Coordinates of C-alpha atoms and ligand atoms in Angstrom, one line a residue:
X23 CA -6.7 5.1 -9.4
X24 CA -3.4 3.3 -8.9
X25 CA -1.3 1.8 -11.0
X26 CA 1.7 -0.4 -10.8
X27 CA 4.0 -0.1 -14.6
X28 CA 6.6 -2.8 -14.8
X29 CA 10.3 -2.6 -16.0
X30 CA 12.5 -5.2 -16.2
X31 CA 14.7 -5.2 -19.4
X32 CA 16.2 -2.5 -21.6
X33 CA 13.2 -2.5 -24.3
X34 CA 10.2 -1.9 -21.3
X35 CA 12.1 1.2 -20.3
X36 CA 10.8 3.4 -23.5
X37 CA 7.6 2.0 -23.1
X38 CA 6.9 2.7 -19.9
X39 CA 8.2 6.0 -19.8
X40 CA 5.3 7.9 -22.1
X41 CA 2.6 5.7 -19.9
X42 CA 4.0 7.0 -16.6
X43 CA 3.8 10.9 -18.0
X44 CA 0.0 9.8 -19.2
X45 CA -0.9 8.3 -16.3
X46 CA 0.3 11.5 -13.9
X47 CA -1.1 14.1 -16.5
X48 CA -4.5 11.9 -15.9
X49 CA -4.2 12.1 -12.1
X50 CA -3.5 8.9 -11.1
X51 CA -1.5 7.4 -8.9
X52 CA 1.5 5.3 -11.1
X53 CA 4.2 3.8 -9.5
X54 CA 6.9 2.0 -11.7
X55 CA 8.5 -1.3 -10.1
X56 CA 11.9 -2.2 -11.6
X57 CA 12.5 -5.9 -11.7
X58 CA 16.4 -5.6 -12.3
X59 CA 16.6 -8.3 -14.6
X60 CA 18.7 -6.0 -16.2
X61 CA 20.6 -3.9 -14.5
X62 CA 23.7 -2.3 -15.8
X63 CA 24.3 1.3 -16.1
X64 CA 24.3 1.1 -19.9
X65 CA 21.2 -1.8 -20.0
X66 CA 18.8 0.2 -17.4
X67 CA 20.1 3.4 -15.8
X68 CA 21.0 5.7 -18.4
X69 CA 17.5 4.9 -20.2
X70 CA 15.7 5.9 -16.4
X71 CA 18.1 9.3 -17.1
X72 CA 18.0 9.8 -21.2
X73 CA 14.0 8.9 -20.6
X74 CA 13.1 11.7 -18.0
X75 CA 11.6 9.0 -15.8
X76 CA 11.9 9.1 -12.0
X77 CA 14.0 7.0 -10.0
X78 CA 12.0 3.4 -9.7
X79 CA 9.6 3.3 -6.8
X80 CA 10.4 -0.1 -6.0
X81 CA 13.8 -1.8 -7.3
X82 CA 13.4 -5.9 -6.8
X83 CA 17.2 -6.1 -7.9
X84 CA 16.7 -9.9 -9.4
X85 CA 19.6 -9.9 -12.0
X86 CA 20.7 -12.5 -14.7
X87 CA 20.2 -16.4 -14.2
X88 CA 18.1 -18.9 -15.8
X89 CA 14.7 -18.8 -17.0
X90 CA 13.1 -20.1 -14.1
X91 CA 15.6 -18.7 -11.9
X92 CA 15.0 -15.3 -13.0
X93 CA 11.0 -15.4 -13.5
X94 CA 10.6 -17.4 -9.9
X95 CA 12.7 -14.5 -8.1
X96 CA 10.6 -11.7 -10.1
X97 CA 7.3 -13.3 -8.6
X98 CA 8.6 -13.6 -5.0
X99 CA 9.7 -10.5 -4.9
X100 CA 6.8 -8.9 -6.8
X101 CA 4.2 -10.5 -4.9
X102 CA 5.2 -8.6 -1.8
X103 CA 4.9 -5.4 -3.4
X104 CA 1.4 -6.0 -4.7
X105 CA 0.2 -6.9 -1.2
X106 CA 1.9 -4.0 0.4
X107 CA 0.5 -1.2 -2.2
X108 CA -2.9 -2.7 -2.9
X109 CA -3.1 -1.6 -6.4
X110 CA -5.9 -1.4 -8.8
X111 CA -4.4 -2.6 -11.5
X112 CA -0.4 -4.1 -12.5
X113 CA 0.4 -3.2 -16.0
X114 CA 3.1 -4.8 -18.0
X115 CA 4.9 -4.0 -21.2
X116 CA 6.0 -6.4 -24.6
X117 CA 7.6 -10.0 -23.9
X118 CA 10.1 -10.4 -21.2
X119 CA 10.3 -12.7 -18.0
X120 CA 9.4 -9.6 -16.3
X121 CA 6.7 -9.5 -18.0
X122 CA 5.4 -12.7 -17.6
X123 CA 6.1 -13.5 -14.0
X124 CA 4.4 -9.9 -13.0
X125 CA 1.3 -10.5 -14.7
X126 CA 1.2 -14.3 -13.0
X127 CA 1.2 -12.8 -9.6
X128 CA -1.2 -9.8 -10.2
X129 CA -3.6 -12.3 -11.5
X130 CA -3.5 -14.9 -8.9
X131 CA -3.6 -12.0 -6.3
X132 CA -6.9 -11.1 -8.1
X133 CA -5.7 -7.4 -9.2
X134 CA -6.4 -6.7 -12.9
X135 CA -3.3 -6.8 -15.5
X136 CA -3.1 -4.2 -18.6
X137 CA -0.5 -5.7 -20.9
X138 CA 0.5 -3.4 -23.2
X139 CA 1.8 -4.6 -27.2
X140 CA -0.6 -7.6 -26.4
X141 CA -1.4 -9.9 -29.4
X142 CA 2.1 -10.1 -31.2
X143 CA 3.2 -13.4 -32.3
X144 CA 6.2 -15.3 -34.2
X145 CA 4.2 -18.8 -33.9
X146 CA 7.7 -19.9 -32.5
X147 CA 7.5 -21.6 -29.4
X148 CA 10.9 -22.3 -29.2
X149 CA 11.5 -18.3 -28.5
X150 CA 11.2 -17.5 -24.7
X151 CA 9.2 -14.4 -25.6
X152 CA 6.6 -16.3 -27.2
X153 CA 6.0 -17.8 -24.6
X154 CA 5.8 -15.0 -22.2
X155 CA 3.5 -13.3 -24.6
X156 CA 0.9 -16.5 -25.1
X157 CA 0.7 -16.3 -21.0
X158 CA 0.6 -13.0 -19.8
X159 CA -2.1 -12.4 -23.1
X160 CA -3.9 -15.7 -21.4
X161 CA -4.6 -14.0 -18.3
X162 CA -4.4 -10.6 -19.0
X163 CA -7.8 -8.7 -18.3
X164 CA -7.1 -5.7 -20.8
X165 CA -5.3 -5.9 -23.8
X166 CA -3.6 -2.9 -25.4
X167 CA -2.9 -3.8 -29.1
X168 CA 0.0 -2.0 -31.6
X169 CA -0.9 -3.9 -35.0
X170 CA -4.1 -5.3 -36.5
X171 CA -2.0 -9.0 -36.4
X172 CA -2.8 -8.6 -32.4
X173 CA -6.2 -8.0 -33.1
X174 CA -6.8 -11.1 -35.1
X175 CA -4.0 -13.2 -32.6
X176 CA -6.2 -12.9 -29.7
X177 CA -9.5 -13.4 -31.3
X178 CA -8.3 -16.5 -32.7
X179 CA -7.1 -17.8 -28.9
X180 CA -10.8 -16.8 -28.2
X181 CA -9.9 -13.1 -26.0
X182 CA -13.4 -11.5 -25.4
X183 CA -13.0 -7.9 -28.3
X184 CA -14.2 -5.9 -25.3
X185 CA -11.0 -6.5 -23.5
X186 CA -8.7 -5.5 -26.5
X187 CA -7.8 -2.0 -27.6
X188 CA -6.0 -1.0 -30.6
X189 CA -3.9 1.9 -29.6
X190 CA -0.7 2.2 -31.2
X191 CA 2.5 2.0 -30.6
X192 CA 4.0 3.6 -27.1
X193 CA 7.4 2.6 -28.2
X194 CA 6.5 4.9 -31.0
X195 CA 5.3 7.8 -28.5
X196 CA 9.1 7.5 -27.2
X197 CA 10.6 8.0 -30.5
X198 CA 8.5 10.8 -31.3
X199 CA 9.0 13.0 -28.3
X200 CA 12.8 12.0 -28.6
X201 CA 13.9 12.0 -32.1
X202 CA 15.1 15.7 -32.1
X203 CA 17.3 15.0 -28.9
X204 CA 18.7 12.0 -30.8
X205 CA 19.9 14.2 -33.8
X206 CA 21.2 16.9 -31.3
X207 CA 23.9 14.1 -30.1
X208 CA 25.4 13.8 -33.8
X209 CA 26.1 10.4 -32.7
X210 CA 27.0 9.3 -36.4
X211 CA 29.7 12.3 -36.7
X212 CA 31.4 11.4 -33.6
X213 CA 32.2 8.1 -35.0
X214 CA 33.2 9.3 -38.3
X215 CA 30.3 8.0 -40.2
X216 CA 28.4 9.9 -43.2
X217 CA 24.6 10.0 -43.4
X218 CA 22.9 7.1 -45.5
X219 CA 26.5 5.3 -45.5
X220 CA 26.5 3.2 -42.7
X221 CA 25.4 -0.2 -41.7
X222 CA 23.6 -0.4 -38.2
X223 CA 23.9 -4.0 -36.8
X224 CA 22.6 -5.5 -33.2
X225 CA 22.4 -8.8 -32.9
X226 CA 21.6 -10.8 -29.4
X227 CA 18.8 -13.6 -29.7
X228 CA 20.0 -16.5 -27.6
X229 CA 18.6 -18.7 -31.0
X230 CA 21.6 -17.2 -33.1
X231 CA 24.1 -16.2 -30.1
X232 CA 24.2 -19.0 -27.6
X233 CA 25.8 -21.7 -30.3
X234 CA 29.2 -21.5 -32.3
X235 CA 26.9 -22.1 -36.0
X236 CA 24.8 -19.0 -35.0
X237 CA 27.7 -17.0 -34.3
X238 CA 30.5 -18.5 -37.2
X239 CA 27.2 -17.3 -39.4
X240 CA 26.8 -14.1 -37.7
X241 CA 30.7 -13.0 -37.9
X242 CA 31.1 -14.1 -41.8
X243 CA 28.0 -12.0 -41.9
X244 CA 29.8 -8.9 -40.2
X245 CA 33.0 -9.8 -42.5
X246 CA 31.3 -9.8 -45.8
X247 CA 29.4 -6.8 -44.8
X248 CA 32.3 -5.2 -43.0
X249 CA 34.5 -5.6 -46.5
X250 CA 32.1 -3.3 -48.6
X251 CA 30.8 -0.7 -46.3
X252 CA 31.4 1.1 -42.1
X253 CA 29.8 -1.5 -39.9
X254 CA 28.9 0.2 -36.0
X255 CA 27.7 -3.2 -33.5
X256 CA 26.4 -1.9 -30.3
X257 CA 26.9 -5.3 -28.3
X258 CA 24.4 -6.8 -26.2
X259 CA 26.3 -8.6 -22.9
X260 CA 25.6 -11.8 -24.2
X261 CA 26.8 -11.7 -27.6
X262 CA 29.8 -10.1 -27.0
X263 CA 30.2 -12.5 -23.8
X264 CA 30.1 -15.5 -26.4
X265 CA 32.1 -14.1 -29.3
X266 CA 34.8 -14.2 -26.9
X267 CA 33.8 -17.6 -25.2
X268 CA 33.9 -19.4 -29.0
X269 CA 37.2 -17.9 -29.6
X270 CA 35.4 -15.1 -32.6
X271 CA 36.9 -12.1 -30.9
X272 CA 40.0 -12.1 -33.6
X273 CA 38.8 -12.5 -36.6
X274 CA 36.4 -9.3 -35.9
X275 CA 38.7 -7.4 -34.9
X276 CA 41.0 -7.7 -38.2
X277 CA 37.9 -5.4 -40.0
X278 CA 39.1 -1.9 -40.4
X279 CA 35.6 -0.4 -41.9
X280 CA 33.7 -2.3 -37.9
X281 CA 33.4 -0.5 -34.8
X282 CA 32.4 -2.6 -32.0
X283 CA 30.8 -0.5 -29.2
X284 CA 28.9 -1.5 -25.5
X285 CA 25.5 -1.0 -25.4
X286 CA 24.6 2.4 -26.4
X287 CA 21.8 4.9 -24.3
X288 CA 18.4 5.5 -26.1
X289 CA 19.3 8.8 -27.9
X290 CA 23.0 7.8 -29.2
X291 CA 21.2 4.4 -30.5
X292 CA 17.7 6.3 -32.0
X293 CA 20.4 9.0 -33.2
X294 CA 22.3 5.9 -35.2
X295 CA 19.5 4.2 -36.4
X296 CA 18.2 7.2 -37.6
X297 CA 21.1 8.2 -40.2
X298 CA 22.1 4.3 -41.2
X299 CA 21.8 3.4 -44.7
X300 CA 20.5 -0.3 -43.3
X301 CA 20.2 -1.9 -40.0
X302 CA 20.6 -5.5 -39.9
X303 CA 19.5 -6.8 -36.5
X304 CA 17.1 -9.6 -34.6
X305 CA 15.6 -7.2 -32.4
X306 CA 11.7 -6.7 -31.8
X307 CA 11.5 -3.2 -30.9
X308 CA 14.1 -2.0 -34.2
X309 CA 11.8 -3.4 -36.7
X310 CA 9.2 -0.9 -35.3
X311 CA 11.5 2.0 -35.0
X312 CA 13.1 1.7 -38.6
X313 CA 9.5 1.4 -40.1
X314 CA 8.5 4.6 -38.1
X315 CA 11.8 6.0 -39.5
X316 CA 11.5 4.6 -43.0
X317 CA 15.0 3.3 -42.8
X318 CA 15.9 -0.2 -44.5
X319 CA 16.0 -3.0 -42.3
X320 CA 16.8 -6.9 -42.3
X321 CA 15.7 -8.9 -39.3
X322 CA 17.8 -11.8 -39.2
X323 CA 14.8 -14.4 -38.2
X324 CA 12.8 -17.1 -39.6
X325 CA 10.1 -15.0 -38.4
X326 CA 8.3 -11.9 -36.9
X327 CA 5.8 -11.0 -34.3
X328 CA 5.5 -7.3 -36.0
X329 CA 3.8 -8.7 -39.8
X330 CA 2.7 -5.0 -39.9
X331 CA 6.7 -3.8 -40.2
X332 CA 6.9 -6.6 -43.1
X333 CA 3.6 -5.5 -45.0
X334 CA 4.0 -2.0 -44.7
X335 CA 6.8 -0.6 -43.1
X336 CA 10.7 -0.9 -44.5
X337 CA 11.3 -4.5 -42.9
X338 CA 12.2 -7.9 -44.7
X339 CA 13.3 -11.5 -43.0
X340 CA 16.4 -13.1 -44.1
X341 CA 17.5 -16.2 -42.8
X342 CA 21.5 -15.8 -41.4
X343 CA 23.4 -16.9 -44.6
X344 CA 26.3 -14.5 -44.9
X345 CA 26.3 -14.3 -48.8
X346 CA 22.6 -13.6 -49.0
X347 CA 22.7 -11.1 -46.5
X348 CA 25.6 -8.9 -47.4
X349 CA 24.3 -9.0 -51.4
X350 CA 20.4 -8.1 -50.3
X351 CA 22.2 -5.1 -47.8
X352 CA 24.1 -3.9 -50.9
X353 CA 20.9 -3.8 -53.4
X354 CA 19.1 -2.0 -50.0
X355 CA 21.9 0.6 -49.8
X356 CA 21.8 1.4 -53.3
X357 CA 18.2 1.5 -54.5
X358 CA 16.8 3.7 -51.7
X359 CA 13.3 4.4 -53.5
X360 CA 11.9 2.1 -51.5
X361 CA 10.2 3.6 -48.2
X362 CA 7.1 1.9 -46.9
X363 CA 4.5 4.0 -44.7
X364 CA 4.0 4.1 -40.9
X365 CA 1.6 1.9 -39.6
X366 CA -2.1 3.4 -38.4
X367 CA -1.9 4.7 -35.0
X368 CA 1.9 5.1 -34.3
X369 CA 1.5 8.5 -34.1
X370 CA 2.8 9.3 -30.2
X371 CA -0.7 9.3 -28.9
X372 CA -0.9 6.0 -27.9
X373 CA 0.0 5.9 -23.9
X374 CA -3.0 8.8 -23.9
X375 CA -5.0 6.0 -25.6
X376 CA -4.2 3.7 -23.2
X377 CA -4.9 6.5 -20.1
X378 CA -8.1 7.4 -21.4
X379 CA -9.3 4.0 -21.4
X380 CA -8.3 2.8 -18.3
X381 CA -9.6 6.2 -16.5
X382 CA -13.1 5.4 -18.5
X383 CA -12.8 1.6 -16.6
X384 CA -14.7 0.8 -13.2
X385 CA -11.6 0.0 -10.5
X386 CA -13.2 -2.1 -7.7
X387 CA -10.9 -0.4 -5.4
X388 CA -11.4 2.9 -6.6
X389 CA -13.5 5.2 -4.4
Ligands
UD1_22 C1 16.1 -10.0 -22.5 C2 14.8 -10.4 -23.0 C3 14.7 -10.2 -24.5 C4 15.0 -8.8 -24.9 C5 16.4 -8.5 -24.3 C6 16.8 -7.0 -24.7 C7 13.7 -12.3 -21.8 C8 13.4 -13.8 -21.9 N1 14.5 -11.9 -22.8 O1 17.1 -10.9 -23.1 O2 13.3 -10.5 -24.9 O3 15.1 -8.7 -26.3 O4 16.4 -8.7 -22.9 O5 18.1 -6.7 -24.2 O6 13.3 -11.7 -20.9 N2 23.5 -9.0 -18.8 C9 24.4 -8.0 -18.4 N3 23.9 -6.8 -17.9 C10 22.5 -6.6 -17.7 C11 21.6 -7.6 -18.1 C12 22.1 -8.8 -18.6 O7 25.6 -8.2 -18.5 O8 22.2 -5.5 -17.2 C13 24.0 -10.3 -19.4 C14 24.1 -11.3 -18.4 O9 25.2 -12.1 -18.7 C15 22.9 -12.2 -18.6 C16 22.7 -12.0 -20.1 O10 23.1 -10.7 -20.4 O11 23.1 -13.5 -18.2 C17 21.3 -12.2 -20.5 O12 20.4 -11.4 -19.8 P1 18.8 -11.8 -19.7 O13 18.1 -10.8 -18.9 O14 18.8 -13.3 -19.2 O15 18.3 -11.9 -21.1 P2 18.6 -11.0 -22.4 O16 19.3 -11.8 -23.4 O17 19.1 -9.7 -22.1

């Protein structure tokens, strides 16, 4: 059998990598296509290297731009690699415009699309991967599922139940085989910060960070925060981009106890979140990872596509009001008796899940 896996952004590039070991230890063919939608060293390459994945198969080089700009030059290019390889199946990973504009042009080329973390949803239509995930679950012909939310999402938009999977979590496989490298970079030590007495902050959704209210919010967040306890901010481009562009860039820097850093490879970040005493963040993928790692965590969102991190795991929503947040991160810090329990199936088997399936599936083009 052969595959096509899809990268395109930093959070598909842990995903992918435990899939592309499954699907070789399985004998098939998989070939990984890298979009470029991101493409900076510290957004893509070092992941490729940290990751132990080979160099892509086929890079598409696409870059930043606009919604449709960026999804229209995915497909283009895409589409000529499908007809050229004559796959038996394109598989994409979580929510992005990759995502989205890969599974679009397997489908109307008639090849079969896996998504993989199929299901999730906010119910906010007003995030772009919302509505990347309603599509590509829309037309996807297999449906590889991380929570029992997904389970009940697709029923409910009337997916047959023989095309959806509960797997796990291959996000989750990542961490697993990884977390022991992550210690060995004492990350935390290097920046002078104790176990437990940290907090861990990312923030980057274009909802908070594209306007000056998001981001006034977001750095009297930091400040109040930054006043009581070590702050480290691993800075997605965009946010830092826009502190600077509204003029923000000053008042952060006045906070001895903050340490702004770029964008961080996968086991300095895993090796951070790991020892925080709280991360504070609007990422998908970090609600999953601090459940898994029982570390305290406040997603700074009106809501989540991960309910399971919420119900069981160490996750709470907060909306972005700076007093709120920096009083709940204090009562987090110092009650730590609260731990939650990992989620059923996020236990680093999922991408052989996910092989054993597909091998056990008739490929038309298979011999
Ligand atoms: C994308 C995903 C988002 C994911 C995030 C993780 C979509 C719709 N959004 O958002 O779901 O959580 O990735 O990081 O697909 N830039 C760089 N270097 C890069 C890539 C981007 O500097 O390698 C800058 C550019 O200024 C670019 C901006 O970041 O315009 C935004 O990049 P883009 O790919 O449009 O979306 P993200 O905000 O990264």
């Amino acid at each position: 059998m052969k595959i096509i896996s899809v990268v395109g952004a930093r959070p598909n590039f842990m995903k992918v990598a435990p899939l592309h070991r499954a699907f070789e230890a399985a004998g098939f063919e998989s070939l990984i296509v890298h979009t470029g939608q991101h493409y900076d060293e510290k957004m893509s390459d070092v992941f490729f290297r940290q990751l132990g994945m080979p160099e892509p198969d086929r890079y598409l080089g696409i870059g930043s731009g606009s919604h449709a700009e960026q999804t229209s030059r995915v497909m283009i290019a895409f589409e000529e690699v499908v007809l050229e390889e004559k796959p038996d199946c394109v598989l994409v990973v979580g929510d992005v415009n990759s995502t989205l504009a890969c599974s679009l042009v397997a489908t109307k080329l008639h090849i079969p699309v896996v998504h993989v973390e199929a299901g999730l949803r906010s119910g906010d239509r007003r995030m772009p991967e919302e509505i990347n995930r309603i599509v590509t679950d829309s037309i996807s012909d297999y449906l590889f599922v991380t929570e029992e939310s997904g389970i009940v999402n697709l029923r409910r938009e009337g997916v047959p139940d023989e095309r959806v999977f509960m797997v796990g979590n291959v996000m989750i496989d990542s961490l697993v085989s990884f977390i022991d490298k992550a210690r060995e970079t004492n990350t935390p030590a290097g920046l002078g910060l104790e176990k437990g007495a940290y907090v861990l902050m990312t923030m980057h959704r274009p909802s908070t960070v594209d306007s000056n209210e998001g981001l006034e919010k977001l750095v009297a967040t930091v400040e109040q925060i930054g006043a009581r306890y070590p702050v480290v901010f691993p800075m997605h481009p965009r946010t830092r981009a826009n502190i600077k562009k509204f003029g923000l860039a000053g008042r952060l820097s006045e906070l001895p106890m903050l340490q702004i850093l770029d964008p961080l490879g996968y086991l300095e970040f895993l090796g951070l979140m790991d020892a925080a005493g709280i991360v504070v963040t609007d990422s998908g993928g970090i609600q999953e990872e601090t459940t898994w790692l029982r570390v305290p965590c406040i997603t700074l969102r009106e809501n989540t596509e991960r309910p399971v991190t919420v119900e069981m795991g160490t996750n709470e929503l907060m909306d972005l009001e700076p007093e709120r947040v920096a009083a709940r991160v204090v009562e987090r810090m110092t009650s730590p008796g609260e731990k939650g329990t990992t989620p059923p199936l996020w236990d680093g088997h999922a991408a052989a899940r996910i092989a054993e399936t597909l091998g056990s599936l008739r490929w038309k083009n298979a011999a």
